[in-house]
């Protein structure tokens, strides 16, 4: 009898422990939700987050407010999200940098992008544009490769800084095209783009919203997009992969929550995000973004591939950020 009473008591305790969590997930949300962006206001990640937050707030019946926690290549904000309660009231707008590239760039990270987070949904993606200054007389990717092989280490490429996505795009290109380009890092992408337009560096993997207006007005020459195929809206610009097999690079964002967040909350967030993306597509297109409609399992698989891909590039270069 004592054993039976012990088992009944243990079962009752387990039910008592699990009931509030289940009830909480079922009634969620009952108060405002915080969406952490690990970068300063005004950038690609912040804009996508604010557009999504408005739609999520309407769908969930509670305000979703963006909390910018910039600093240390996104590490500060991402760590804050990882250490938050797994109750659905703190979300993270993760990026290719915070969730994939930082793993290889930093010897130690105060968070694990796989173990500390549950993926919810992809949000947006955007390829970069490989552009050259017109004075260099480089008309396409093949010409860039030929010039770089003829003059190894002479041509320069600008980036937003050591370990940034524009830097790693250049290193991936160097590796796959088997060329030697000289990396010139700047403190951020904006001054790098300014230097390229001024002819102070030769080429750059810049964001579409930044580079495309200069290319259309003749200040830069568009050599190729970094997506696997040509973009429907830019059919005259070839993909870099048409010349350099296997080259693909897209800046992306996805919605994550702290690990152990109840599955019903993850499912509801995913459903609300997936419902929002078609409505956001026109605004995204104006910004050079495309919806990234990956569910939790697909986003998890994408993240694993991205970590492996960029780890290999970082080790081969080699690159360290600390």
Coordinates of N, CA, C and O in Angstrom, one line a residue, residues 158-221:
X158 N 35.8 45.6 -50.4 CA 35.5 46.2 -49.2 C 34.4 45.4 -48.4 O 33.7 44.6 -49.0
X159 N 34.4 45.6 -47.1 CA 33.4 44.9 -46.3 C 33.0 45.8 -45.1 O 33.6 46.8 -44.8
X160 N 31.9 45.4 -44.4 CA 31.5 46.1 -43.3 C 32.2 45.8 -42.0 O 31.9 46.2 -40.9
X161 N 33.3 45.1 -42.2 CA 34.2 44.8 -41.0 C 34.6 43.3 -41.0 O 34.0 42.4 -41.6
X162 N 35.6 43.0 -40.2 CA 36.1 41.6 -40.1 C 35.0 40.7 -39.5 O 34.4 41.0 -38.4
X163 N 34.7 39.6 -40.2 CA 33.7 38.7 -39.8 C 32.3 39.0 -40.1 O 31.4 38.2 -39.8
X164 N 32.0 40.1 -40.8 CA 30.7 40.4 -41.2 C 30.3 39.6 -42.5 O 31.1 39.0 -43.1
X165 N 29.0 39.6 -42.8 CA 28.5 38.8 -43.9 C 29.1 39.2 -45.2 O 29.4 38.4 -46.1
X166 N 29.4 40.5 -45.4 CA 30.0 41.0 -46.6 C 31.4 40.5 -46.7 O 32.0 40.3 -47.8
X167 N 32.1 40.4 -45.6 CA 33.5 39.8 -45.5 C 33.5 38.4 -45.9 O 34.2 37.9 -46.8
X168 N 32.6 37.6 -45.3 CA 32.5 36.2 -45.5 C 32.1 35.8 -46.9 O 32.5 34.8 -47.5
X169 N 31.2 36.7 -47.5 CA 30.8 36.4 -48.9 C 32.0 36.5 -49.8 O 32.2 35.7 -50.7
X170 N 32.9 37.5 -49.5 CA 34.1 37.6 -50.2 C 35.1 36.5 -50.1 O 35.7 36.0 -51.0
X171 N 35.2 35.9 -48.9 CA 36.0 34.8 -48.6 C 35.5 33.5 -49.3 O 36.2 32.7 -49.8
X172 N 34.1 33.4 -49.3 CA 33.5 32.2 -50.0 C 33.8 32.3 -51.5 O 34.2 31.3 -52.1
X173 N 33.7 33.5 -52.0 CA 34.0 33.7 -53.5 C 35.5 33.4 -53.8 O 35.8 32.7 -54.8
X174 N 36.4 33.9 -52.9 CA 37.8 33.6 -53.1 C 38.1 32.1 -53.2 O 38.8 31.6 -54.0
X175 N 37.4 31.4 -52.2 CA 37.7 30.0 -52.1 C 37.2 29.2 -53.3 O 37.9 28.4 -53.9
X176 N 35.9 29.5 -53.7 CA 35.3 28.8 -54.8 C 35.9 29.2 -56.2 O 36.0 28.3 -57.1
X177 N 36.2 30.4 -56.3 CA 36.7 30.9 -57.6 C 38.2 30.7 -57.7 O 38.8 30.9 -58.8
X178 N 38.9 30.4 -56.6 CA 40.3 30.2 -56.6 C 41.1 31.5 -57.0 O 41.9 31.4 -57.9
X179 N 40.7 32.6 -56.3 CA 41.4 33.8 -56.6 C 41.9 34.5 -55.3 O 41.4 34.1 -54.2
X180 N 42.7 35.5 -55.5 CA 43.3 36.2 -54.3 C 42.8 37.6 -54.4 O 43.4 38.4 -55.3
X181 N 41.9 38.0 -53.6 CA 41.5 39.4 -53.5 C 41.9 40.0 -52.1 O 41.9 39.2 -51.1
X182 N 42.3 41.2 -52.0 CA 42.7 41.9 -50.8 C 41.5 42.4 -50.0 O 40.8 43.3 -50.6
X183 N 41.3 42.0 -48.8 CA 40.2 42.4 -48.0 C 40.5 43.8 -47.3 O 41.5 43.9 -46.7
X184 N 39.5 44.7 -47.5 CA 39.7 46.0 -46.9 C 38.4 46.2 -46.0 O 37.3 46.5 -46.4
X185 N 38.6 46.0 -44.7 CA 37.4 46.2 -43.8 C 37.2 47.6 -43.4 O 38.1 48.4 -43.2
X186 N 35.9 47.9 -43.2 CA 35.5 49.3 -42.7 C 34.7 49.0 -41.4 O 34.4 47.9 -41.0
X187 N 34.4 50.1 -40.8 CA 33.7 50.0 -39.5 C 32.3 49.5 -39.6 O 31.7 49.1 -38.6
X188 N 31.7 49.7 -40.8 CA 30.3 49.2 -41.1 C 30.1 49.2 -42.6 O 31.0 49.6 -43.3
X189 N 29.0 48.7 -43.0 CA 28.7 48.5 -44.4 C 28.6 49.9 -45.2 O 29.1 50.0 -46.3
X190 N 28.0 50.8 -44.5 CA 27.8 52.1 -45.2 C 29.1 52.8 -45.6 O 29.2 53.2 -46.8
X191 N 30.1 53.0 -44.8 CA 31.4 53.6 -45.3 C 32.1 52.7 -46.3 O 32.8 53.2 -47.2
X192 N 31.9 51.4 -46.2 CA 32.5 50.5 -47.2 C 31.9 50.8 -48.6 O 32.6 50.9 -49.6
X193 N 30.5 50.9 -48.6 CA 29.8 51.2 -49.9 C 30.2 52.6 -50.4 O 30.4 52.8 -51.6
X194 N 30.4 53.6 -49.5 CA 30.8 54.9 -49.9 C 32.2 54.9 -50.5 O 32.5 55.5 -51.6
X195 N 33.1 54.1 -49.9 CA 34.5 54.0 -50.5 C 34.4 53.3 -51.9 O 35.2 53.7 -52.7
X196 N 33.6 52.3 -52.0 CA 33.5 51.7 -53.4 C 33.0 52.7 -54.4 O 33.6 52.7 -55.5
X197 N 32.0 53.4 -54.1 CA 31.5 54.4 -55.1 C 32.5 55.5 -55.4 O 32.7 55.9 -56.6
X198 N 33.4 55.8 -54.4 CA 34.5 56.7 -54.6 C 35.7 56.1 -55.3 O 36.6 56.8 -55.7
X199 N 35.7 54.8 -55.6 CA 36.8 54.2 -56.2 C 37.9 53.8 -55.3 O 39.0 53.5 -55.8
X200 N 37.7 53.9 -54.0 CA 38.8 53.6 -53.1 C 39.0 52.1 -52.9 O 40.1 51.6 -52.5
X201 N 38.0 51.3 -53.2 CA 38.1 49.8 -53.3 C 37.5 49.4 -54.6 O 36.8 50.2 -55.2
X202 N 37.8 48.2 -55.0 CA 37.4 47.8 -56.4 C 36.1 47.1 -56.5 O 35.3 47.4 -57.4
X203 N 35.8 46.2 -55.6 CA 34.6 45.4 -55.6 C 34.0 45.2 -54.2 O 34.7 45.5 -53.2
X204 N 32.8 44.8 -54.1 CA 32.1 44.6 -52.8 C 30.9 43.7 -53.0 O 30.2 43.8 -54.0
X205 N 30.6 42.9 -52.0 CA 29.3 42.2 -51.9 C 28.4 43.0 -51.0 O 28.5 42.9 -49.8
X206 N 27.6 43.9 -51.6 CA 26.8 44.9 -50.9 C 25.4 44.4 -50.9 O 25.0 43.5 -51.6
X207 N 24.6 45.0 -50.0 CA 23.2 44.6 -49.9 C 22.5 45.2 -51.2 O 22.9 46.3 -51.7
X208 N 21.4 44.6 -51.6 CA 20.7 45.1 -52.7 C 20.1 46.5 -52.6 O 20.3 47.3 -53.4
X209 N 19.5 46.8 -51.4 CA 19.0 48.2 -51.3 C 20.1 49.2 -51.4 O 19.8 50.3 -51.8
X210 N 21.3 48.9 -50.9 CA 22.4 49.9 -51.0 C 23.0 50.0 -52.3 O 23.2 51.1 -52.9
X211 N 23.3 48.8 -53.0 CA 24.0 48.8 -54.2 C 23.2 49.0 -55.5 O 23.7 49.6 -56.4
X212 N 22.0 48.6 -55.5 CA 21.2 48.6 -56.7 C 21.0 50.0 -57.3 O 21.1 50.3 -58.5
X213 N 20.6 51.0 -56.4 CA 20.5 52.4 -57.0 C 21.8 52.9 -57.6 O 21.7 53.6 -58.7
X214 N 22.9 52.6 -57.0 CA 24.2 53.1 -57.6 C 24.4 52.3 -59.0 O 24.9 53.0 -59.9
X215 N 24.1 51.1 -59.0 CA 24.3 50.3 -60.3 C 23.4 50.9 -61.4 O 23.8 51.0 -62.5
X216 N 22.1 51.2 -61.0 CA 21.2 51.7 -62.0 C 21.6 53.1 -62.6 O 21.3 53.4 -63.7
X217 N 22.3 53.8 -61.7 CA 22.7 55.2 -62.1 C 24.1 55.2 -62.7 O 24.6 56.3 -63.0
X218 N 24.7 54.0 -62.8 CA 26.0 53.9 -63.5 C 27.2 54.2 -62.6 O 28.4 54.2 -63.0
X219 N 27.0 54.5 -61.3 CA 28.1 54.7 -60.4 C 28.8 53.4 -60.0 O 30.0 53.4 -59.6
X220 N 28.1 52.3 -60.1 CA 28.7 51.0 -59.9 C 28.3 50.1 -61.0 O 27.3 50.3 -61.7
X221 N 29.0 49.0 -61.2 CA 28.6 48.0 -62.2 C 28.2 46.7 -61.5 O 29.0 46.1 -60.7

